[in-house]
C-alpha cells in the first residue's frame, strides 16, 4: 500500500469526518472505497458509451429481439399461473 498526500476543501473534510464517524471507519478506508466505486462507475460509463456508439453504427434490426420478447412474455404468464392456488 502506498501513501498519497491530497488536498481537500475544509467543508469536504468536515463532511468526510462526520461520515467516517457515523460508519465507524477512518478517512483512508472510506476514501479507498469511494475511489474504488468512482473508478468502477467510470469504467461502466465508458462501456455504456461504447455500446451506445456501437448501436448508432449498427442499429438493432426490427426482429432482432423478437424471440427474447416472446420467451419473456411467456415466462411472465407462467409465473402468474404458478402463483395460483
PDB file of N, CA and C in Angstrom:
ATOM      1  N   UNK A   1       0.852  -1.171   0.000  1.00  0.00           N
ATOM      2  CA  UNK A   1       0.000   0.000   0.000  1.00  0.00           C
ATOM      3  C   UNK A   1       0.896   1.231   0.000  1.00  0.00           C
ATOM      4  N   UNK A   2       0.475   2.237  -0.733  1.00  0.00           N
ATOM      5  CA  UNK A   2       1.241   3.476  -0.812  1.00  0.00           C
ATOM      6  C   UNK A   2       0.507   4.598  -0.108  1.00  0.00           C
ATOM      7  N   UNK A   3       1.247   5.588   0.332  1.00  0.00           N
ATOM      8  CA  UNK A   3       0.680   6.762   0.983  1.00  0.00           C
ATOM      9  C   UNK A   3       0.621   7.898  -0.026  1.00  0.00           C
ATOM     10  N   UNK A   4      -0.545   8.533  -0.124  1.00  0.00           N
ATOM     11  CA  UNK A   4      -0.737   9.676  -1.012  1.00  0.00           C
ATOM     12  C   UNK A   4      -1.093  10.894  -0.182  1.00  0.00           C
ATOM     13  N   UNK A   5      -0.620  12.048  -0.605  1.00  0.00           N
ATOM     14  CA  UNK A   5      -0.997  13.290   0.054  1.00  0.00           C
ATOM     15  C   UNK A   5      -1.977  14.004  -0.856  1.00  0.00           C
ATOM     16  N   UNK A   6      -3.133  14.386  -0.304  1.00  0.00           N
ATOM     17  CA  UNK A   6      -4.172  15.020  -1.106  1.00  0.00           C
ATOM     18  C   UNK A   6      -4.663  16.263  -0.385  1.00  0.00           C
ATOM     19  N   UNK A   7      -5.212  17.205  -1.145  1.00  0.00           N
ATOM     20  CA  UNK A   7      -5.738  18.448  -0.589  1.00  0.00           C
ATOM     21  C   UNK A   7      -7.247  18.480  -0.808  1.00  0.00           C
ATOM     22  N   UNK A   8      -7.987  18.784   0.276  1.00  0.00           N
ATOM     23  CA  UNK A   8      -9.447  18.856   0.220  1.00  0.00           C
ATOM     24  C   UNK A   8      -9.917  20.171   0.821  1.00  0.00           C
ATOM     25  N   UNK A   9     -11.066  20.650   0.371  1.00  0.00           N
ATOM     26  CA  UNK A   9     -11.692  21.829   0.967  1.00  0.00           C
ATOM     27  C   UNK A   9     -12.124  21.504   2.388  1.00  0.00           C
ATOM     28  N   UNK A  10     -12.134  22.533   3.245  1.00  0.00           N
ATOM     29  CA  UNK A  10     -12.493  22.336   4.654  1.00  0.00           C
ATOM     30  C   UNK A  10     -13.886  21.740   4.821  1.00  0.00           C
ATOM     31  N   UNK A  11     -14.852  22.210   4.022  1.00  0.00           N
ATOM     32  CA  UNK A  11     -16.216  21.694   4.161  1.00  0.00           C
ATOM     33  C   UNK A  11     -16.301  20.222   3.770  1.00  0.00           C
ATOM     34  N   UNK A  12     -15.505  19.801   2.790  1.00  0.00           N
ATOM     35  CA  UNK A  12     -15.489  18.393   2.402  1.00  0.00           C
ATOM     36  C   UNK A  12     -14.865  17.537   3.503  1.00  0.00           C
ATOM     37  N   UNK A  13     -13.814  18.034   4.133  1.00  0.00           N
ATOM     38  CA  UNK A  13     -13.176  17.298   5.234  1.00  0.00           C
ATOM     39  C   UNK A  13     -14.141  17.166   6.406  1.00  0.00           C
ATOM     40  N   UNK A  14     -14.888  18.222   6.706  1.00  0.00           N
ATOM     41  CA  UNK A  14     -15.857  18.167   7.805  1.00  0.00           C
ATOM     42  C   UNK A  14     -16.927  17.125   7.518  1.00  0.00           C
ATOM     43  N   UNK A  15     -17.414  17.099   6.292  1.00  0.00           N
ATOM     44  CA  UNK A  15     -18.432  16.115   5.923  1.00  0.00           C
ATOM     45  C   UNK A  15     -17.853  14.705   5.948  1.00  0.00           C
ATOM     46  N   UNK A  16     -16.638  14.556   5.454  1.00  0.00           N
ATOM     47  CA  UNK A  16     -15.955  13.266   5.490  1.00  0.00           C
ATOM     48  C   UNK A  16     -15.807  12.771   6.921  1.00  0.00           C
ATOM     49  N   UNK A  17     -15.374  13.647   7.820  1.00  0.00           N
ATOM     50  CA  UNK A  17     -15.189  13.251   9.216  1.00  0.00           C
ATOM     51  C   UNK A  17     -16.501  12.806   9.856  1.00  0.00           C
ATOM     52  N   UNK A  18     -17.592  13.480   9.511  1.00  0.00           N
ATOM     53  CA  UNK A  18     -18.895  13.091  10.054  1.00  0.00           C
ATOM     54  C   UNK A  18     -19.296  11.707   9.546  1.00  0.00           C
ATOM     55  N   UNK A  19     -19.100  11.463   8.263  1.00  0.00           N
ATOM     56  CA  UNK A  19     -19.477  10.177   7.670  1.00  0.00           C
ATOM     57  C   UNK A  19     -18.637   9.044   8.241  1.00  0.00           C
ATOM     58  N   UNK A  20     -17.332   9.239   8.363  1.00  0.00           N
ATOM     59  CA  UNK A  20     -16.490   8.151   8.867  1.00  0.00           C
ATOM     60  C   UNK A  20     -16.790   7.861  10.332  1.00  0.00           C
ATOM     61  N   UNK A  21     -17.143   8.893  11.090  1.00  0.00           N
ATOM     62  CA  UNK A  21     -17.501   8.664  12.494  1.00  0.00           C
ATOM     63  C   UNK A  21     -18.803   7.863  12.583  1.00  0.00           C
ATOM     64  N   UNK A  22     -19.786   8.224  11.784  1.00  0.00           N
ATOM     65  CA  UNK A  22     -21.066   7.511  11.792  1.00  0.00           C
ATOM     66  C   UNK A  22     -20.908   6.059  11.360  1.00  0.00           C
ATOM     67  N   UNK A  23     -19.939   5.786  10.505  1.00  0.00           N
ATOM     68  CA  UNK A  23     -19.747   4.440   9.973  1.00  0.00           C
ATOM     69  C   UNK A  23     -18.616   3.675  10.646  1.00  0.00           C
ATOM     70  N   UNK A  24     -18.078   4.240  11.708  1.00  0.00           N
ATOM     71  CA  UNK A  24     -17.019   3.580  12.492  1.00  0.00           C
ATOM     72  C   UNK A  24     -15.874   3.105  11.601  1.00  0.00           C
ATOM     73  N   UNK A  25     -15.396   4.013  10.765  1.00  0.00           N
ATOM     74  CA  UNK A  25     -14.271   3.715   9.883  1.00  0.00           C
ATOM     75  C   UNK A  25     -13.281   4.869   9.980  1.00  0.00           C
ATOM     76  N   UNK A  26     -12.393   4.991   9.044  1.00  0.00           N
ATOM     77  CA  UNK A  26     -11.455   6.112   9.055  1.00  0.00           C
ATOM     78  C   UNK A  26     -11.394   6.742   7.667  1.00  0.00           C
ATOM     79  N   UNK A  27     -10.743   7.882   7.584  1.00  0.00           N
ATOM     80  CA  UNK A  27     -10.675   8.616   6.319  1.00  0.00           C
ATOM     81  C   UNK A  27     -10.076   7.767   5.200  1.00  0.00           C
ATOM     82  N   UNK A  28      -8.994   7.087   5.502  1.00  0.00           N
ATOM     83  CA  UNK A  28      -8.305   6.314   4.466  1.00  0.00           C
ATOM     84  C   UNK A  28      -9.179   5.196   3.920  1.00  0.00           C
ATOM     85  N   UNK A  29      -9.801   4.430   4.815  1.00  0.00           N
ATOM     86  CA  UNK A  29     -10.638   3.311   4.373  1.00  0.00           C
ATOM     87  C   UNK A  29     -11.827   3.820   3.564  1.00  0.00           C
ATOM     88  N   UNK A  30     -12.452   4.894   4.055  1.00  0.00           N
ATOM     89  CA  UNK A  30     -13.596   5.446   3.343  1.00  0.00           C
ATOM     90  C   UNK A  30     -13.182   5.957   1.964  1.00  0.00           C
ATOM     91  N   UNK A  31     -12.065   6.667   1.907  1.00  0.00           N
ATOM     92  CA  UNK A  31     -11.592   7.227   0.642  1.00  0.00           C
ATOM     93  C   UNK A  31     -11.203   6.133  -0.340  1.00  0.00           C
ATOM     94  N   UNK A  32     -10.571   5.073   0.147  1.00  0.00           N
ATOM     95  CA  UNK A  32     -10.235   3.951  -0.736  1.00  0.00           C
ATOM     96  C   UNK A  32     -11.490   3.364  -1.371  1.00  0.00           C
ATOM     97  N   UNK A  33     -12.516   3.137  -0.543  1.00  0.00           N
ATOM     98  CA  UNK A  33     -13.758   2.558  -1.064  1.00  0.00           C
ATOM     99  C   UNK A  33     -14.453   3.529  -2.025  1.00  0.00           C
ATOM    100  N   UNK A  34     -14.450   4.824  -1.692  1.00  0.00           N
ATOM    101  CA  UNK A  34     -15.068   5.820  -2.573  1.00  0.00           C
ATOM    102  C   UNK A  34     -14.354   5.872  -3.920  1.00  0.00           C
ATOM    103  N   UNK A  35     -13.029   5.784  -3.895  1.00  0.00           N
ATOM    104  CA  UNK A  35     -12.271   5.789  -5.146  1.00  0.00           C
ATOM    105  C   UNK A  35     -12.530   4.524  -5.954  1.00  0.00           C
ATOM    106  N   UNK A  36     -12.630   3.384  -5.278  1.00  0.00           N
ATOM    107  CA  UNK A  36     -12.954   2.140  -5.995  1.00  0.00           C
ATOM    108  C   UNK A  36     -14.308   2.259  -6.697  1.00  0.00           C
ATOM    109  N   UNK A  37     -15.287   2.808  -5.977  1.00  0.00           N
ATOM    110  CA  UNK A  37     -16.619   2.969  -6.557  1.00  0.00           C
ATOM    111  C   UNK A  37     -16.596   3.966  -7.717  1.00  0.00           C
ATOM    112  N   UNK A  38     -15.861   5.058  -7.571  1.00  0.00           N
ATOM    113  CA  UNK A  38     -15.775   6.059  -8.634  1.00  0.00           C
ATOM    114  C   UNK A  38     -15.099   5.478  -9.874  1.00  0.00           C
ATOM    115  N   UNK A  39     -14.057   4.687  -9.680  1.00  0.00           N
ATOM    116  CA  UNK A  39     -13.361   4.069 -10.812  1.00  0.00           C
ATOM    117  C   UNK A  39     -14.263   3.047 -11.499  1.00  0.00           C
ATOM    118  N   UNK A  40     -15.011   2.264 -10.715  1.00  0.00           N
ATOM    119  CA  UNK A  40     -15.949   1.293 -11.298  1.00  0.00           C
ATOM    120  C   UNK A  40     -17.023   2.016 -12.108  1.00  0.00           C
ATOM    121  N   UNK A  41     -17.538   3.122 -11.580  1.00  0.00           N
ATOM    122  CA  UNK A  41     -18.540   3.912 -12.299  1.00  0.00           C
ATOM    123  C   UNK A  41     -17.954   4.486 -13.587  1.00  0.00           C
ATOM    124  N   UNK A  42     -16.715   4.933 -13.522  1.00  0.00           N
ATOM    125  CA  UNK A  42     -16.033   5.447 -14.713  1.00  0.00           C
ATOM    126  C   UNK A  42     -15.974   4.375 -15.803  1.00  0.00           C
ATOM    127  N   UNK A  43     -15.554   3.169 -15.430  1.00  0.00           N
ATOM    128  CA  UNK A  43     -15.459   2.079 -16.406  1.00  0.00           C
ATOM    129  C   UNK A  43     -16.837   1.684 -16.941  1.00  0.00           C
ATOM    130  N   UNK A  44     -17.842   1.692 -16.070  1.00  0.00           N
ATOM    131  CA  UNK A  44     -19.198   1.362 -16.504  1.00  0.00           C
ATOM    132  C   UNK A  44     -19.700   2.392 -17.517  1.00  0.00           C
ATOM    133  N   UNK A  45     -19.447   3.662 -17.248  1.00  0.00           N
ATOM    134  CA  UNK A  45     -19.878   4.711 -18.178  1.00  0.00           C
ATOM    135  C   UNK A  45     -19.167   4.590 -19.519  1.00  0.00           C
ATOM    136  N   UNK A  46     -17.888   4.245 -19.494  1.00  0.00           N
ATOM    137  CA  UNK A  46     -17.155   4.042 -20.745  1.00  0.00           C
ATOM    138  C   UNK A  46     -17.762   2.892 -21.542  1.00  0.00           C
ATOM    139  N   UNK A  47     -18.135   1.812 -20.854  1.00  0.00           N
ATOM    140  CA  UNK A  47     -18.729   0.660 -21.527  1.00  0.00           C
ATOM    141  C   UNK A  47     -20.097   1.012 -22.115  1.00  0.00           C
ATOM    142  N   UNK A  48     -20.899   1.761 -21.365  1.00  0.00           N
ATOM    143  CA  UNK A  48     -22.206   2.194 -21.865  1.00  0.00           C
ATOM    144  C   UNK A  48     -22.021   3.055 -23.112  1.00  0.00           C
ATOM    145  N   UNK A  49     -21.056   3.960 -23.072  1.00  0.00           N
ATOM    146  CA  UNK A  49     -20.799   4.808 -24.234  1.00  0.00           C
ATOM    147  C   UNK A  49     -20.330   3.978 -25.431  1.00  0.00           C
ATOM    148  N   UNK A  50     -19.513   2.968 -25.174  1.00  0.00           N
ATOM    149  CA  UNK A  50     -19.053   2.089 -26.247  1.00  0.00           C
ATOM    150  C   UNK A  50     -20.236   1.353 -26.877  1.00  0.00           C
ATOM    151  N   UNK A  51     -21.149   0.847 -26.040  1.00  0.00           N
ATOM    152  CA  UNK A  51     -22.339   0.160 -26.557  1.00  0.00           C
ATOM    153  C   UNK A  51     -23.233   1.127 -27.326  1.00  0.00           C
ATOM    154  N   UNK A  52     -23.417   2.330 -26.781  1.00  0.00           N
ATOM    155  CA  UNK A  52     -24.250   3.327 -27.449  1.00  0.00           C
ATOM    156  C   UNK A  52     -23.693   3.647 -28.832  1.00  0.00           C
ATOM    157  N   UNK A  53     -22.389   3.858 -28.902  1.00  0.00           N
ATOM    158  CA  UNK A  53     -21.754   4.163 -30.189  1.00  0.00           C
ATOM    159  C   UNK A  53     -21.901   2.989 -31.159  1.00  0.00           C
ATOM    160  N   UNK A  54     -21.784   1.777 -30.651  1.00  0.00           N
ATOM    161  CA  UNK A  54     -21.945   0.597 -31.498  1.00  0.00           C
ATOM    162  C   UNK A  54     -23.345   0.486 -32.065  1.00  0.00           C
ATOM    163  N   UNK A  55     -24.356   0.753 -31.228  1.00  0.00           N
ATOM    164  CA  UNK A  55     -25.734   0.683 -31.718  1.00  0.00           C
ATOM    165  C   UNK A  55     -26.042   1.829 -32.682  1.00  0.00           C
ATOM    166  N   UNK A  56     -25.356   2.965 -32.525  1.00  0.00           N
ATOM    167  CA  UNK A  56     -25.540   4.039 -33.502  1.00  0.00           C
ATOM    168  C   UNK A  56     -24.944   3.641 -34.853  1.00  0.00           C
ATOM    169  N   UNK A  57     -23.808   2.940 -34.818  1.00  0.00           N
ATOM    170  CA  UNK A  57     -23.186   2.479 -36.067  1.00  0.00           C
ATOM    171  C   UNK A  57     -23.960   1.322 -36.687  1.00  0.00           C
ATOM    172  N   UNK A  58     -24.484   0.439 -35.839  1.00  0.00           N
ATOM    173  CA  UNK A  58     -25.199  -0.760 -36.305  1.00  0.00           C
ATOM    174  C   UNK A  58     -26.510  -0.883 -35.520  1.00  0.00           C
ATOM    175  N   UNK A  59     -27.559  -0.173 -35.943  1.00  0.00           N
ATOM    176  CA  UNK A  59     -28.831  -0.200 -35.206  1.00  0.00           C
ATOM    177  C   UNK A  59     -29.431  -1.603 -35.126  1.00  0.00           C
ATOM    178  N   UNK A  60     -30.283  -1.789 -34.140  1.00  0.00           N
ATOM    179  CA  UNK A  60     -30.970  -3.064 -33.937  1.00  0.00           C
ATOM    180  C   UNK A  60     -31.916  -3.308 -35.103  1.00  0.00           C
ATOM    181  N   UNK A  61     -31.908  -4.529 -35.613  1.00  0.00           N
ATOM    182  CA  UNK A  61     -32.845  -4.914 -36.674  1.00  0.00           C
ATOM    183  C   UNK A  61     -34.240  -5.039 -36.064  1.00  0.00           C
ATOM    184  N   UNK A  62     -35.289  -4.773 -36.840  1.00  0.00           N
ATOM    185  CA  UNK A  62     -36.652  -4.806 -36.294  1.00  0.00           C
ATOM    186  C   UNK A  62     -37.015  -6.110 -35.571  1.00  0.00           C
ATOM    187  N   UNK A  63     -36.537  -7.255 -36.040  1.00  0.00           N
ATOM    188  CA  UNK A  63     -36.910  -8.528 -35.421  1.00  0.00           C
ATOM    189  C   UNK A  63     -35.773  -9.141 -34.600  1.00  0.00           C
ATOM    190  N   UNK A  64     -34.748  -8.354 -34.292  1.00  0.00           N
ATOM    191  CA  UNK A  64     -33.560  -8.901 -33.628  1.00  0.00           C
ATOM    192  C   UNK A  64     -33.862  -9.509 -32.259  1.00  0.00           C
ATOM    193  N   UNK A  65     -34.767  -8.910 -31.510  1.00  0.00           N
ATOM    194  CA  UNK A  65     -35.050  -9.395 -30.165  1.00  0.00           C
ATOM    195  C   UNK A  65     -36.434 -10.023 -30.038  1.00  0.00           C
ATOM    196  N   UNK A  66     -37.090 -10.321 -31.142  1.00  0.00           N
ATOM    197  CA  UNK A  66     -38.463 -10.834 -31.080  1.00  0.00           C
ATOM    198  C   UNK A  66     -38.541 -12.177 -30.363  1.00  0.00           C
ATOM    199  N   UNK A  67     -37.553 -13.054 -30.537  1.00  0.00           N
ATOM    200  CA  UNK A  67     -37.561 -14.354 -29.851  1.00  0.00           C
ATOM    201  C   UNK A  67     -37.469 -14.134 -28.351  1.00  0.00           C
ATOM    202  N   UNK A  68     -36.568 -13.262 -27.920  1.00  0.00           N
ATOM    203  CA  UNK A  68     -36.414 -12.985 -26.489  1.00  0.00           C
ATOM    204  C   UNK A  68     -37.700 -12.401 -25.922  1.00  0.00           C
ATOM    205  N   UNK A  69     -38.308 -11.456 -26.648  1.00  0.00           N
ATOM    206  CA  UNK A  69     -39.535 -10.834 -26.164  1.00  0.00           C
ATOM    207  C   UNK A  69     -40.644 -11.868 -26.003  1.00  0.00           C
ATOM    208  N   UNK A  70     -40.752 -12.798 -26.942  1.00  0.00           N
ATOM    209  CA  UNK A  70     -41.772 -13.845 -26.864  1.00  0.00           C
ATOM    210  C   UNK A  70     -41.522 -14.738 -25.656  1.00  0.00           C
ATOM    211  N   UNK A  71     -40.273 -15.155 -25.457  1.00  0.00           N
ATOM    212  CA  UNK A  71     -39.945 -16.004 -24.308  1.00  0.00           C
ATOM    213  C   UNK A  71     -40.182 -15.274 -22.998  1.00  0.00           C
ATOM    214  N   UNK A  72     -39.847 -13.996 -22.950  1.00  0.00           N
ATOM    215  CA  UNK A  72     -40.031 -13.204 -21.738  1.00  0.00           C
ATOM    216  C   UNK A  72     -41.515 -13.090 -21.399  1.00  0.00           C
ATOM    217  N   UNK A  73     -42.341 -12.839 -22.398  1.00  0.00           N
ATOM    218  CA  UNK A  73     -43.783 -12.740 -22.183  1.00  0.00           C
ATOM    219  C   UNK A  73     -44.342 -14.068 -21.694  1.00  0.00           C
ATOM    220  N   UNK A  74     -43.933 -15.174 -22.294  1.00  0.00           N
ATOM    221  CA  UNK A  74     -44.406 -16.493 -21.866  1.00  0.00           C
ATOM    222  C   UNK A  74     -43.959 -16.799 -20.444  1.00  0.00           C
ATOM    223  N   UNK A  75     -42.760 -16.423 -20.079  1.00  0.00           N
ATOM    224  CA  UNK A  75     -42.247 -16.646 -18.725  1.00  0.00           C
ATOM    225  C   UNK A  75     -43.086 -15.885 -17.710  1.00  0.00           C
ATOM    226  N   UNK A  76     -43.435 -14.643 -18.029  1.00  0.00           N
ATOM    227  CA  UNK A  76     -44.250 -13.845 -17.108  1.00  0.00           C
ATOM    228  C   UNK A  76     -45.628 -14.479 -16.925  1.00  0.00           C
ATOM    229  N   UNK A  77     -46.219 -15.043 -17.997  1.00  0.00           N
ATOM    230  CA  UNK A  77     -47.511 -15.722 -17.881  1.00  0.00           C
ATOM    231  C   UNK A  77     -47.371 -16.952 -16.992  1.00  0.00           C
ATOM    232  N   UNK A  78     -46.283 -17.712 -17.138  1.00  0.00           N
ATOM    233  CA  UNK A  78     -46.055 -18.907 -16.331  1.00  0.00           C
ATOM    234  C   UNK A  78     -45.937 -18.544 -14.856  1.00  0.00           C
ATOM    235  N   UNK A  79     -45.252 -17.461 -14.548  1.00  0.00           N
ATOM    236  CA  UNK A  79     -45.096 -17.025 -13.154  1.00  0.00           C
ATOM    237  C   UNK A  79     -46.465 -16.711 -12.557  1.00  0.00           C
ATOM    238  N   UNK A  80     -47.324 -16.018 -13.298  1.00  0.00           N
ATOM    239  CA  UNK A  80     -48.655 -15.687 -12.784  1.00  0.00           C
ATOM    240  C   UNK A  80     -49.473 -16.952 -12.549  1.00  0.00           C
ATOM    241  N   UNK A  81     -49.406 -17.911 -13.464  1.00  0.00           N
ATOM    242  CA  UNK A  81     -50.164 -19.149 -13.308  1.00  0.00           C
ATOM    243  C   UNK A  81     -49.636 -19.983 -12.148  1.00  0.00           C
ATOM    244  N   UNK A  82     -48.325 -19.994 -11.954  1.00  0.00           N
ATOM    245  CA  UNK A  82     -47.762 -20.808 -10.879  1.00  0.00           C
ATOM    246  C   UNK A  82     -48.072 -20.219  -9.509  1.00  0.00           C
ATOM    247  N   UNK A  83     -48.478 -18.953  -9.457  1.00  0.00           N
ATOM    248  CA  UNK A  83     -48.813 -18.336  -8.177  1.00  0.00           C
ATOM    249  C   UNK A  83     -50.239 -18.667  -7.741  1.00  0.00           C
ATOM    250  N   UNK A  84     -51.029 -19.243  -8.643  1.00  0.00           N
ATOM    251  CA  UNK A  84     -52.404 -19.599  -8.298  1.00  0.00           C
ATOM    252  C   UNK A  84     -52.422 -20.795  -7.348  1.00  0.00           C
ATOM    253  N   UNK A  85     -53.420 -20.824  -6.452  1.00  0.00           N
ATOM    254  CA  UNK A  85     -53.504 -21.962  -5.510  1.00  0.00           C
ATOM    255  C   UNK A  85     -53.891 -23.257  -6.187  1.00  0.00           C
TER     256      UNK A  85
END
